[in-house]
Amino acid sequence: MNDSGNQSNLSLLRVFLDEFRSVMRQESPGLIPRLALNYVRAFLSLLCQYPNKKLASLPLYRWINLFIMCNVITTFWTMFVALPESKNVIEMGDDLVWISGMALVFTKICYMHFRCNEIDELIWDFDYYNRELRPHNIDEEVLGWQRLCYVIESGLYINCFCLVNFFSAAIFLQPLLGEGKLPFHCVYPFQWHRLDLHPYTFWFLYIWQSLTSQHNLMSILMVDMMGISMFLQTALNLKLLCIEMRKLGDMEVSDERFHEEFCRVVRFHQHIIKLVGKANRAFNGAFNAQMMASFSLISISTFETMAAAAVDPKMAAKFVLLMVVAFIQLSLWCVSGTLVYTQSVEVAQAAFDINDWHTKSPGIQRDISFVILRAQKPLMYVAEPFLPFTLGTYMLVLKNCYRLLALMKESM
């Protein structure tokens, strides 16, 4: 694979679609151009949301990144100050949804600001299989799984990019069809947000909020894609580990040679275990923010949809869109987390499936038993102190949202 460090971020994104199409046109699985994570990192860098050691050495980049973070804080504060002006439950719910979303954006870009150097190390570590274990691999099964993962990740980027742009357009175009309001309910000094009092300032703020919204949505999309891609890459590495484990049984070599190859595969397993722990530490705050924001966004948007259905169909449609986005976001995290969980347990079965392992030397049998024992403890991406990102957690979040909705409906 090529190292994206030798190319500029802009040139890397320019070749993204060409590389994606070239992989899609492969008649038989071949080498993929690079880890898809590199595209996300390049996009975040162009958004000035990735001040790693290299980019942080540029004074202009540092100042732009600081300005963006200050702008997000200012937007959040103007939304928060406007909350008491809500006239009814529907307007308050609308404000709370955007405040929750802005808090999520700020939390994630803050973690990206402080953890980007660790994320660089994680991206490097995810390429361990191609760099250390099998640098010149030509196995079609392995190449096929790598190609599939690349296509899924890249396809996910493209589809989510289109969905987020549609969502962004709906946010800043919808007020134009109404009463001349800003895209977000905010309060500014000297009533600058009033169209009748300050028309020029109003339209400046309208454009500024639209641009801020677009940038924030692109930022949180890329941060989410970074995390979800790491989940998928972990699942892929565990799948490749299982393939390598089963192939050991087909080797007609001495016990000494078998043990040497087995140790290389075990080191790969240990590398993956450490990688998951390292990623959990790097993303722990972002994971927590995601879990809390998903719960609040789903609960509030669903409740407001029911409350606004008969009173304001336009607002109800807006809340339905927000609810769908929140569901899709949480679903992607939990489905990809479940893949890691199930694939990590499969390692034990792959070790047990090694042909005639019980005829090997006692030392080899003991080592295989240790691998089986360790693999029975699944690997999980966890939002400590909350639950891991799995479908079980997904169902638990939905169940608690339903209980909260039932309570809120009874209290009305």
PDB file of C-alpha atoms in Angstrom, residues 287-393:
ATOM      1  CA  PHE A 287     -17.844   7.567  22.576  1.00  0.00           C
ATOM      2  CA  ASN A 288     -19.518   8.890  25.744  1.00  0.00           C
ATOM      3  CA  ALA A 289     -20.722  12.015  23.969  1.00  0.00           C
ATOM      4  CA  GLN A 290     -22.109   9.900  21.131  1.00  0.00           C
ATOM      5  CA  MET A 291     -24.036   7.594  23.472  1.00  0.00           C
ATOM      6  CA  MET A 292     -25.590  10.460  25.460  1.00  0.00           C
ATOM      7  CA  ALA A 293     -26.352  12.542  22.363  1.00  0.00           C
ATOM      8  CA  SER A 294     -27.974   9.602  20.565  1.00  0.00           C
ATOM      9  CA  PHE A 295     -30.243   8.932  23.532  1.00  0.00           C
ATOM     10  CA  SER A 296     -31.295  12.591  23.862  1.00  0.00           C
ATOM     11  CA  LEU A 297     -31.689  13.230  20.116  1.00  0.00           C
ATOM     12  CA  ILE A 298     -33.799  10.128  19.512  1.00  0.00           C
ATOM     13  CA  SER A 299     -35.985  10.768  22.571  1.00  0.00           C
ATOM     14  CA  ILE A 300     -36.564  14.478  21.928  1.00  0.00           C
ATOM     15  CA  SER A 301     -37.086  14.215  18.160  1.00  0.00           C
ATOM     16  CA  THR A 302     -39.541  11.308  18.517  1.00  0.00           C
ATOM     17  CA  PHE A 303     -41.527  13.084  21.231  1.00  0.00           C
ATOM     18  CA  GLU A 304     -41.615  16.340  19.275  1.00  0.00           C
ATOM     19  CA  THR A 305     -42.752  14.495  16.148  1.00  0.00           C
ATOM     20  CA  MET A 306     -45.790  13.192  18.025  1.00  0.00           C
ATOM     21  CA  ALA A 307     -46.434  16.590  19.626  1.00  0.00           C
ATOM     22  CA  ALA A 308     -46.161  18.543  16.369  1.00  0.00           C
ATOM     23  CA  ALA A 309     -47.963  16.092  14.073  1.00  0.00           C
ATOM     24  CA  ALA A 310     -51.406  17.643  14.507  1.00  0.00           C
ATOM     25  CA  VAL A 311     -50.305  21.247  15.189  1.00  0.00           C
ATOM     26  CA  ASP A 312     -47.447  21.950  12.779  1.00  0.00           C
ATOM     27  CA  PRO A 313     -46.880  19.313  10.049  1.00  0.00           C
ATOM     28  CA  LYS A 314     -43.816  21.188   8.753  1.00  0.00           C
ATOM     29  CA  MET A 315     -42.112  20.984  12.155  1.00  0.00           C
ATOM     30  CA  ALA A 316     -43.173  17.349  12.459  1.00  0.00           C
ATOM     31  CA  ALA A 317     -41.467  16.556   9.144  1.00  0.00           C
ATOM     32  CA  LYS A 318     -38.330  18.342  10.377  1.00  0.00           C
ATOM     33  CA  PHE A 319     -38.271  16.241  13.545  1.00  0.00           C
ATOM     34  CA  VAL A 320     -38.793  13.063  11.518  1.00  0.00           C
ATOM     35  CA  LEU A 321     -35.698  13.943   9.481  1.00  0.00           C
ATOM     36  CA  LEU A 322     -33.701  14.568  12.672  1.00  0.00           C
ATOM     37  CA  MET A 323     -34.921  11.285  14.129  1.00  0.00           C
ATOM     38  CA  VAL A 324     -33.896   9.348  11.013  1.00  0.00           C
ATOM     39  CA  VAL A 325     -30.414  10.918  11.067  1.00  0.00           C
ATOM     40  CA  ALA A 326     -29.998  10.052  14.772  1.00  0.00           C
ATOM     41  CA  PHE A 327     -31.129   6.460  14.136  1.00  0.00           C
ATOM     42  CA  ILE A 328     -28.744   6.040  11.201  1.00  0.00           C
ATOM     43  CA  GLN A 329     -25.840   7.458  13.202  1.00  0.00           C
ATOM     44  CA  LEU A 330     -26.370   5.162  16.189  1.00  0.00           C
ATOM     45  CA  SER A 331     -27.051   2.167  13.906  1.00  0.00           C
ATOM     46  CA  LEU A 332     -23.716   2.563  12.108  1.00  0.00           C
ATOM     47  CA  TRP A 333     -21.796   2.671  15.395  1.00  0.00           C
ATOM     48  CA  CYS A 334     -23.577  -0.332  16.907  1.00  0.00           C
ATOM     49  CA  VAL A 335     -23.580  -2.541  13.792  1.00  0.00           C
ATOM     50  CA  SER A 336     -19.860  -2.005  13.195  1.00  0.00           C
ATOM     51  CA  GLY A 337     -19.172  -2.575  16.908  1.00  0.00           C
ATOM     52  CA  THR A 338     -21.101  -5.844  16.755  1.00  0.00           C
ATOM     53  CA  LEU A 339     -18.909  -7.000  13.861  1.00  0.00           C
ATOM     54  CA  VAL A 340     -15.837  -6.537  16.078  1.00  0.00           C
ATOM     55  CA  TYR A 341     -17.522  -8.426  18.936  1.00  0.00           C
ATOM     56  CA  THR A 342     -18.585 -11.443  16.860  1.00  0.00           C
ATOM     57  CA  GLN A 343     -15.367 -11.654  14.845  1.00  0.00           C
ATOM     58  CA  SER A 344     -13.186 -11.556  17.964  1.00  0.00           C
ATOM     59  CA  VAL A 345     -14.996 -14.596  19.355  1.00  0.00           C
ATOM     60  CA  GLU A 346     -14.540 -16.386  16.014  1.00  0.00           C
ATOM     61  CA  VAL A 347     -10.765 -16.411  16.623  1.00  0.00           C
ATOM     62  CA  ALA A 348     -11.218 -19.189  19.209  1.00  0.00           C
ATOM     63  CA  GLN A 349     -13.069 -21.339  16.686  1.00  0.00           C
ATOM     64  CA  ALA A 350     -10.407 -20.664  14.045  1.00  0.00           C
ATOM     65  CA  ALA A 351      -7.676 -21.822  16.446  1.00  0.00           C
ATOM     66  CA  PHE A 352      -9.673 -24.953  17.266  1.00  0.00           C
ATOM     67  CA  ASP A 353     -10.128 -25.634  13.525  1.00  0.00           C
ATOM     68  CA  ILE A 354      -6.365 -25.961  12.910  1.00  0.00           C
ATOM     69  CA  ASN A 355      -5.961 -29.372  11.305  1.00  0.00           C
ATOM     70  CA  ASP A 356      -4.466 -32.049  13.575  1.00  0.00           C
ATOM     71  CA  TRP A 357      -3.316 -29.550  16.181  1.00  0.00           C
ATOM     72  CA  HIS A 358      -3.780 -32.225  18.827  1.00  0.00           C
ATOM     73  CA  THR A 359      -0.959 -34.234  17.184  1.00  0.00           C
ATOM     74  CA  LYS A 360       1.563 -31.432  17.644  1.00  0.00           C
ATOM     75  CA  SER A 361       4.076 -31.173  20.460  1.00  0.00           C
ATOM     76  CA  PRO A 362       2.737 -30.452  23.979  1.00  0.00           C
ATOM     77  CA  GLY A 363       4.179 -26.924  23.861  1.00  0.00           C
ATOM     78  CA  ILE A 364       2.256 -26.106  20.660  1.00  0.00           C
ATOM     79  CA  GLN A 365      -0.940 -27.630  22.057  1.00  0.00           C
ATOM     80  CA  ARG A 366      -0.581 -25.508  25.181  1.00  0.00           C
ATOM     81  CA  ASP A 367      -0.054 -22.325  23.133  1.00  0.00           C
ATOM     82  CA  ILE A 368      -3.121 -23.045  20.978  1.00  0.00           C
ATOM     83  CA  SER A 369      -5.141 -23.642  24.137  1.00  0.00           C
ATOM     84  CA  PHE A 370      -4.049 -20.261  25.473  1.00  0.00           C
ATOM     85  CA  VAL A 371      -5.189 -18.571  22.239  1.00  0.00           C
ATOM     86  CA  ILE A 372      -8.583 -20.321  22.466  1.00  0.00           C
ATOM     87  CA  LEU A 373      -8.911 -19.275  26.101  1.00  0.00           C
ATOM     88  CA  ARG A 374      -8.000 -15.625  25.394  1.00  0.00           C
ATOM     89  CA  ALA A 375     -10.283 -15.376  22.364  1.00  0.00           C
ATOM     90  CA  GLN A 376     -13.290 -16.372  24.474  1.00  0.00           C
ATOM     91  CA  LYS A 377     -13.118 -12.891  26.007  1.00  0.00           C
ATOM     92  CA  PRO A 378     -14.592 -10.734  23.201  1.00  0.00           C
ATOM     93  CA  LEU A 379     -13.043  -7.482  22.068  1.00  0.00           C
ATOM     94  CA  MET A 380     -15.385  -4.502  22.321  1.00  0.00           C
ATOM     95  CA  TYR A 381     -15.355  -0.795  21.710  1.00  0.00           C
ATOM     96  CA  VAL A 382     -16.776   0.619  24.928  1.00  0.00           C
ATOM     97  CA  ALA A 383     -18.009   4.067  25.927  1.00  0.00           C
ATOM     98  CA  GLU A 384     -16.922   3.710  29.549  1.00  0.00           C
ATOM     99  CA  PRO A 385     -18.683   3.913  31.958  1.00  0.00           C
ATOM    100  CA  PHE A 386     -21.530   3.150  29.546  1.00  0.00           C
ATOM    101  CA  LEU A 387     -22.155  -0.029  27.584  1.00  0.00           C
ATOM    102  CA  PRO A 388     -20.233  -1.217  24.481  1.00  0.00           C
ATOM    103  CA  PHE A 389     -21.298  -0.391  20.939  1.00  0.00           C
ATOM    104  CA  THR A 390     -23.257  -3.528  20.072  1.00  0.00           C
ATOM    105  CA  LEU A 391     -26.751  -4.318  18.832  1.00  0.00           C
ATOM    106  CA  GLY A 392     -27.648  -5.245  22.412  1.00  0.00           C
ATOM    107  CA  THR A 393     -26.820  -1.704  23.506  1.00  0.00           C
TER     108      THR A 393
END
